[in-house]
Amino acid sequence: MYVAVKGGEAAIDNAHRLLADRRRGDRCVPALTLEQIAGQLALAVDRVMAEGSLYDRELAALAVKQARGDLIEAIFLVRAYRTTLPRFGYSEPVDTGAMVIERRISATYKDLPGGQVLGPTFDYTHRLLDPELAGDGPVASGQRREAEAGRVRRVSEILAGEGLIEEDGAPPEDGAIGDITRTPLEFPMDRQSRLQSLARGDEGYLLGLAYSTQRGYGRNHPFVGEIRIGRVDVEIEVPELGFCVPIGRVQLTECQMVNQFKGSAKAPPQFTRGYGLVFGQSERKAMSMALVDRALRAAEFGEDVVAPAQDEEFVISHCDNVQSTGFVEHLKLPHYVDFQAELDLVRRMRADFDKRAGGSQDHKEAPE
Amino acid sequence: MAVAAGVLEGGFADAVMEGQAVFRAVLEAMARPGTVQPVAGLQRAPRPLSPVAAALVATVCDGDTPVWLDPSLAPGGSRTRGPGDGGAVAAWIAFHTGAPLAATQGEAQFAICADPALLAPLESFARGTQDYPDRSATLILQVDTFSEGEPLLLEGPGIAGRAGAAPGPLPRHFRDQWRQNGACFPRGVDLIFAGPDAVMCLPRTTRILETQR
Amino acid sequence: MTATADIASYNFAYLDEQTKRMIRRAILKAVAIPGYQTPFASREMPMPYGWGTGGVQVTAAVIGPQDTLKVIDQGADDTTNAISIRKFFQKTAGVATTTKTQEASIIQTRHRIPETPLQAGQIIVFQVPIPEPLRFLEPRETETRKMHALEEYGLMHVKLYEDIARNGRIATTYAYPVKVEGRYVMDPSPTPKFDNPKMHMSAALQLYGAGRERRIYAIPPHTRVVSLDFEDFPFEVQKFDKPCALCGAEQVYLDEVILDDRGGRMFVCSDTDHCEERRAAGHVGELAEQPR
C-alpha cells in the first residue's frame, strides 16, 4: 500500500523556524544591532542599497541581518519592499560637481584643482590580517582638513575646456527620463535606461565583464579620469512652489572613465567616456559599470560589436542578480511532471535504438 | 485655487475593492465578447460622463495613461491641458486618476466617447505597431442599450459559435470601420461599451457577420 | 525606527493599486490579442523570480474577496511551492482556498492543467518561466519580436523537422509550441504536451504570467489552439501503459513513483484532486488499499 507524501505545510513552517534559529546563532552572544551593521559593515550595507535600488541604511542593515549576511538575499528583500512604495515624484538630476568630497582621485593628472584626496580607501593597505581587530581596542578618529569651498571641478570639465572629450550626454529633448522599474525593457535601449540597469546590476557580474574588456574582449583603452565619493543633495521640484527643495543627502560613488577614440568619418579624434554611478561607497562597482557602459556604446562609435561586454541584450538581460538568482535557484522546485515526459521519450528512443542496433547486428552476421 | 466641489466627489469609496470588481467585469466582457457584464456606476461623476464610464475610467486610468475626451465631454476641445481647462469631466478625471489629457487622438491610450454617433474614425486612434500591437487605444463608448440598438451577429475568440448583441448608438459606418479594424490585425483598437448599468466589449478579434435584414 | 515599523502593512493582494492597474491594462490587451506576449512592468515580488512571480502578479491583479483560489504545482495542491503561494494569498487577500478544481474560480498552476475540464467563469493562471517559444532557436528579443511581427515561424518548423530527421519523432515533450487562433505561435509554459489539447476551445479564460521576462499573454475561452505538427507526423500526446495505481484512471497524466531500492515503481495521477475525487467515488486502482 502506497501513501502519498503529505505535510508540506508543516515542513515549510519547520524550515522557517529552523532558519530563524540558525540566524540567531548562539544565544549567549548578543544579537547584532542594526546600528552595528550599518556602522561597521557599512560597505555591505552600501552594496545592498545600490543593488537593492533603495537608499535607506537602516532597512539595508535589517536586510543584511535577516539574510544572515547573504547580500544577494538582502538585496532581494530590499527590492521586494521598495517595489510596493508609492511613487511621489522624480528628483532633479543630482549635481556631482557640487559633491561634498570625501575621496577624489584622478589617474590622468598628477595634480589638479581640488587635489587628489585619498579618503577612506583600502588601496594602500597591506592585506595582512589584523589581530587587533578581533578585539575592541581604541581607534583614533580620522584626520580632517578644511573642506574646500565651492565646486571641485570634474576632470571631464577640465578636458572639455580643450574640446578633447565628448560632451556630457544631454537629457532627451522631450525631457522624458525612462524608469526601468515602471516600463518593460525594450531593445535596443537608450543609454540612460542602460545606465539605470547597470546601476542596479550585480557587482560581480559587471566586474567580470569589465575585466574581460581589459583582456581584449572589446578593449576600449580606459583611463580613470576621476573617481569621486561624497555626498550630494537630492532635490525635487514642487510644482505648487515653482522651485526645487532639497529632500535629503545621499552618498554616491562616481567614476568617469576616459577612453581613447581615434575618430570616425563623422567625429573628430577625441576622448570618449564611460560612466558609473553607484549609491554609497563602491569604487569597484562604479569602475566596472563605467567600463561596461563604454563597451556598450560600441555601436554608437561605429566600433565592431564582437565581445560579450559589447552585447547589449546579453549584458542587460543578465545583469540583475535578483532575477538571476531566482531563475537559477528555481531549478530546485519540483519538475517531475516534465521529467516524466522526458523519461518516457528517452525510454522510447532507447528502445528504438536497441532495436536498430539489434537489427544491424543480424545484418552483419548474415553474410557469414 | 478654486475647484468646483463636484470635482472632488464621486470617486470610488473603496478604490481597492470597487476597482477590482469593475476590472473583473471588464475582463469577463473582453474575454467573452458580446456578453453583458453588470457594473456598479459612479453616480456622482459629472455629466455627460456616464456613471459606468466613470467607473471604468477610475479603474483603468492613471498618470501613465493619456486620455482623450470627445467634444461633448471636453468643451473647449481635447487640446486643452490641465484640470479645469477642459471642463468638469476633465477636471474630475484629473483629480481622481491623475490621467493627463492626450494632446491628440493618436496619443490616447484611452478614449472616452459620450456621443458615439459623432465619433471620429476609429483609424484616427492608435492601433499599435506590428511589433507592439498592444500599444493601441482602448475606446470607451457610452451607449444607451445593449439590446435595442443595431443587431450584431458576432464571431471570434471568446465566443462559442456565435453571439448576438445590439448596442447603440454606434459610430457611423460601424460595420465597415470594424471590418477595417479587424483587417489590420494584430494591430487595431479595442472597444468597451459602457451601458447604463453594465459593460460589453468588442476586442479587435471579434468579427461582425453580415446578416440579412 | 520609523520605516521598519511600517513594513508590515501591505495592500489587498500585496500589490499597490497603481501596479494592479498597470497589470490589468496589460491583461486586457493580452486578451484582445490572443497568444501575443504583452510587455508589462513586472515588479519584484516577495518570492524569487522563477518561482511564479508572473502568475502571482496576474492572480493578484485579478483576485477579489469573492474568489475561491486553487494553487497547484506539478498537478498537486500539496507541493511546497503551491502551498507557499496559496498561503501568500490567504494572508494578503484573505480569500477562500480549495483543492477541488470544480470549486475554484481562479486556479494558479505550474506545469499542469487539471484533468477535470474547466468551466465557463473559471480563470486559470499559468506561471511561465520563458514565454518566448522561439527563445531557444533565437536568443535575441529584437529578432524574435520581428519574427512574431512578420508571422515568420519557419525556424520553429525547421527545429521540429530536424527532431524527426534525427530521432524519428518530435522530441519535444513539454512546453510544446502551439498556434493561437491561426496567428501567434505561443509557449504553453512547461506543461507536458499531454495537456495541450485541453487549451483548445477551453471554456475557461487562460492567463499566462512571466514575471522575470515581463510578459503577460492570454487565450480567451473558445479559442483555437493548435499544436504545431506535420501532416505525416501529426501531433500526439503521451500515452501511459497502465491506469493510475490508486484510482484506476486512464487517459490522465501519471507520475512515476519509485517504491523501493529494487526498481519497484508505480504510476499515479499527477492531478491529486482528480485522484482523490475518483477514489472518494469508489474507483480503486491495483495498489490502492481495498475499502473495507
Coordinates of C-alpha atoms in Angstrom, one line a residue, chain B residues 15-17 19-20 23-24 26-28 30-32 59-62 64-65 109-110 130-134 136-138 156-160 185-186 190 203-205, chain C residues 11-12 17-18 20-21 24-25 27-29 31-34 36 38-39 61-67 106 120-121 123 145 149 181 183-184 203 205 220-223:
Chain B
A15 CA -10.9 52.0 -4.6
V16 CA -9.3 48.6 -3.9
M17 CA -12.5 46.5 -3.9
G19 CA -11.7 48.8 -8.8
Q20 CA -11.3 45.0 -8.6
F23 CA -12.0 45.2 -13.7
R24 CA -13.3 41.7 -13.3
V26 CA -14.4 44.2 -18.0
L27 CA -12.1 41.2 -18.1
E28 CA -15.1 38.9 -18.4
M30 CA -13.3 41.3 -23.0
A31 CA -12.8 37.6 -22.8
R32 CA -16.4 36.9 -23.9
T59 CA -10.5 51.5 -12.8
V60 CA -8.1 51.6 -15.7
C61 CA -6.7 55.1 -16.0
D62 CA -3.9 56.8 -14.0
D64 CA 0.6 56.7 -17.1
T65 CA -2.4 56.7 -19.5
Q109 CA -4.3 55.2 -24.5
F110 CA -7.9 55.5 -23.6
Q130 CA 3.2 45.3 -35.9
D131 CA 5.9 44.7 -33.3
Y132 CA 3.8 46.1 -30.4
P133 CA 0.2 45.7 -31.2
D134 CA -0.7 46.2 -27.6
S136 CA -3.2 50.7 -29.2
A137 CA -6.1 52.7 -27.9
T138 CA -9.0 51.3 -25.9
G156 CA -14.3 35.0 -32.9
P157 CA -12.2 34.1 -29.9
G158 CA -14.2 34.1 -26.7
I159 CA -17.4 33.2 -28.4
A160 CA -18.7 29.7 -28.6
F185 CA -4.8 42.5 -37.0
P186 CA -2.7 42.2 -34.9
D190 CA -10.5 47.6 -28.8
P203 CA -11.9 43.2 -28.9
R204 CA -10.2 43.6 -32.3
T205 CA -10.5 39.8 -32.8
Chain C
N11 CA -2.3 46.3 0.3
F12 CA -5.0 43.8 -0.5
E17 CA -3.2 49.8 -6.8
Q18 CA -1.1 51.6 -9.4
K20 CA -2.6 46.4 -10.3
R21 CA -3.9 49.0 -12.9
R24 CA -4.8 44.9 -15.6
R25 CA -4.3 47.0 -18.6
I27 CA -4.2 41.6 -19.3
L28 CA -7.0 43.3 -21.2
K29 CA -4.6 43.9 -24.2
V31 CA -7.0 39.0 -24.1
A32 CA -7.7 41.2 -27.1
I33 CA -4.6 39.8 -28.9
P34 CA -4.7 36.1 -28.1
Y36 CA 0.7 37.8 -28.2
T38 CA 2.2 41.8 -23.9
P39 CA 5.1 43.5 -22.1
A61 CA -4.4 41.8 -10.2
V62 CA -7.4 39.7 -10.9
I63 CA -8.4 38.2 -7.5
G64 CA -11.2 39.6 -5.3
P65 CA -12.8 38.7 -2.0
Q66 CA -15.5 36.7 -3.7
D67 CA -13.0 34.4 -5.3
I106 CA -9.2 31.1 -10.1
A120 CA -17.1 29.0 -18.0
G121 CA -16.3 31.6 -15.4
I123 CA -9.7 31.6 -14.8
R145 CA 9.9 40.2 -31.9
A149 CA 5.5 40.7 -36.2
E181 CA -6.3 31.4 -33.5
R183 CA -1.8 33.8 -35.8
Y184 CA 0.7 33.8 -32.9
A203 CA -14.5 27.2 -21.6
L205 CA -10.1 32.0 -19.6
P220 CA -9.8 33.7 -24.3
P221 CA -12.4 31.0 -23.9
H222 CA -13.5 29.1 -27.1
T223 CA -10.3 30.0 -28.9

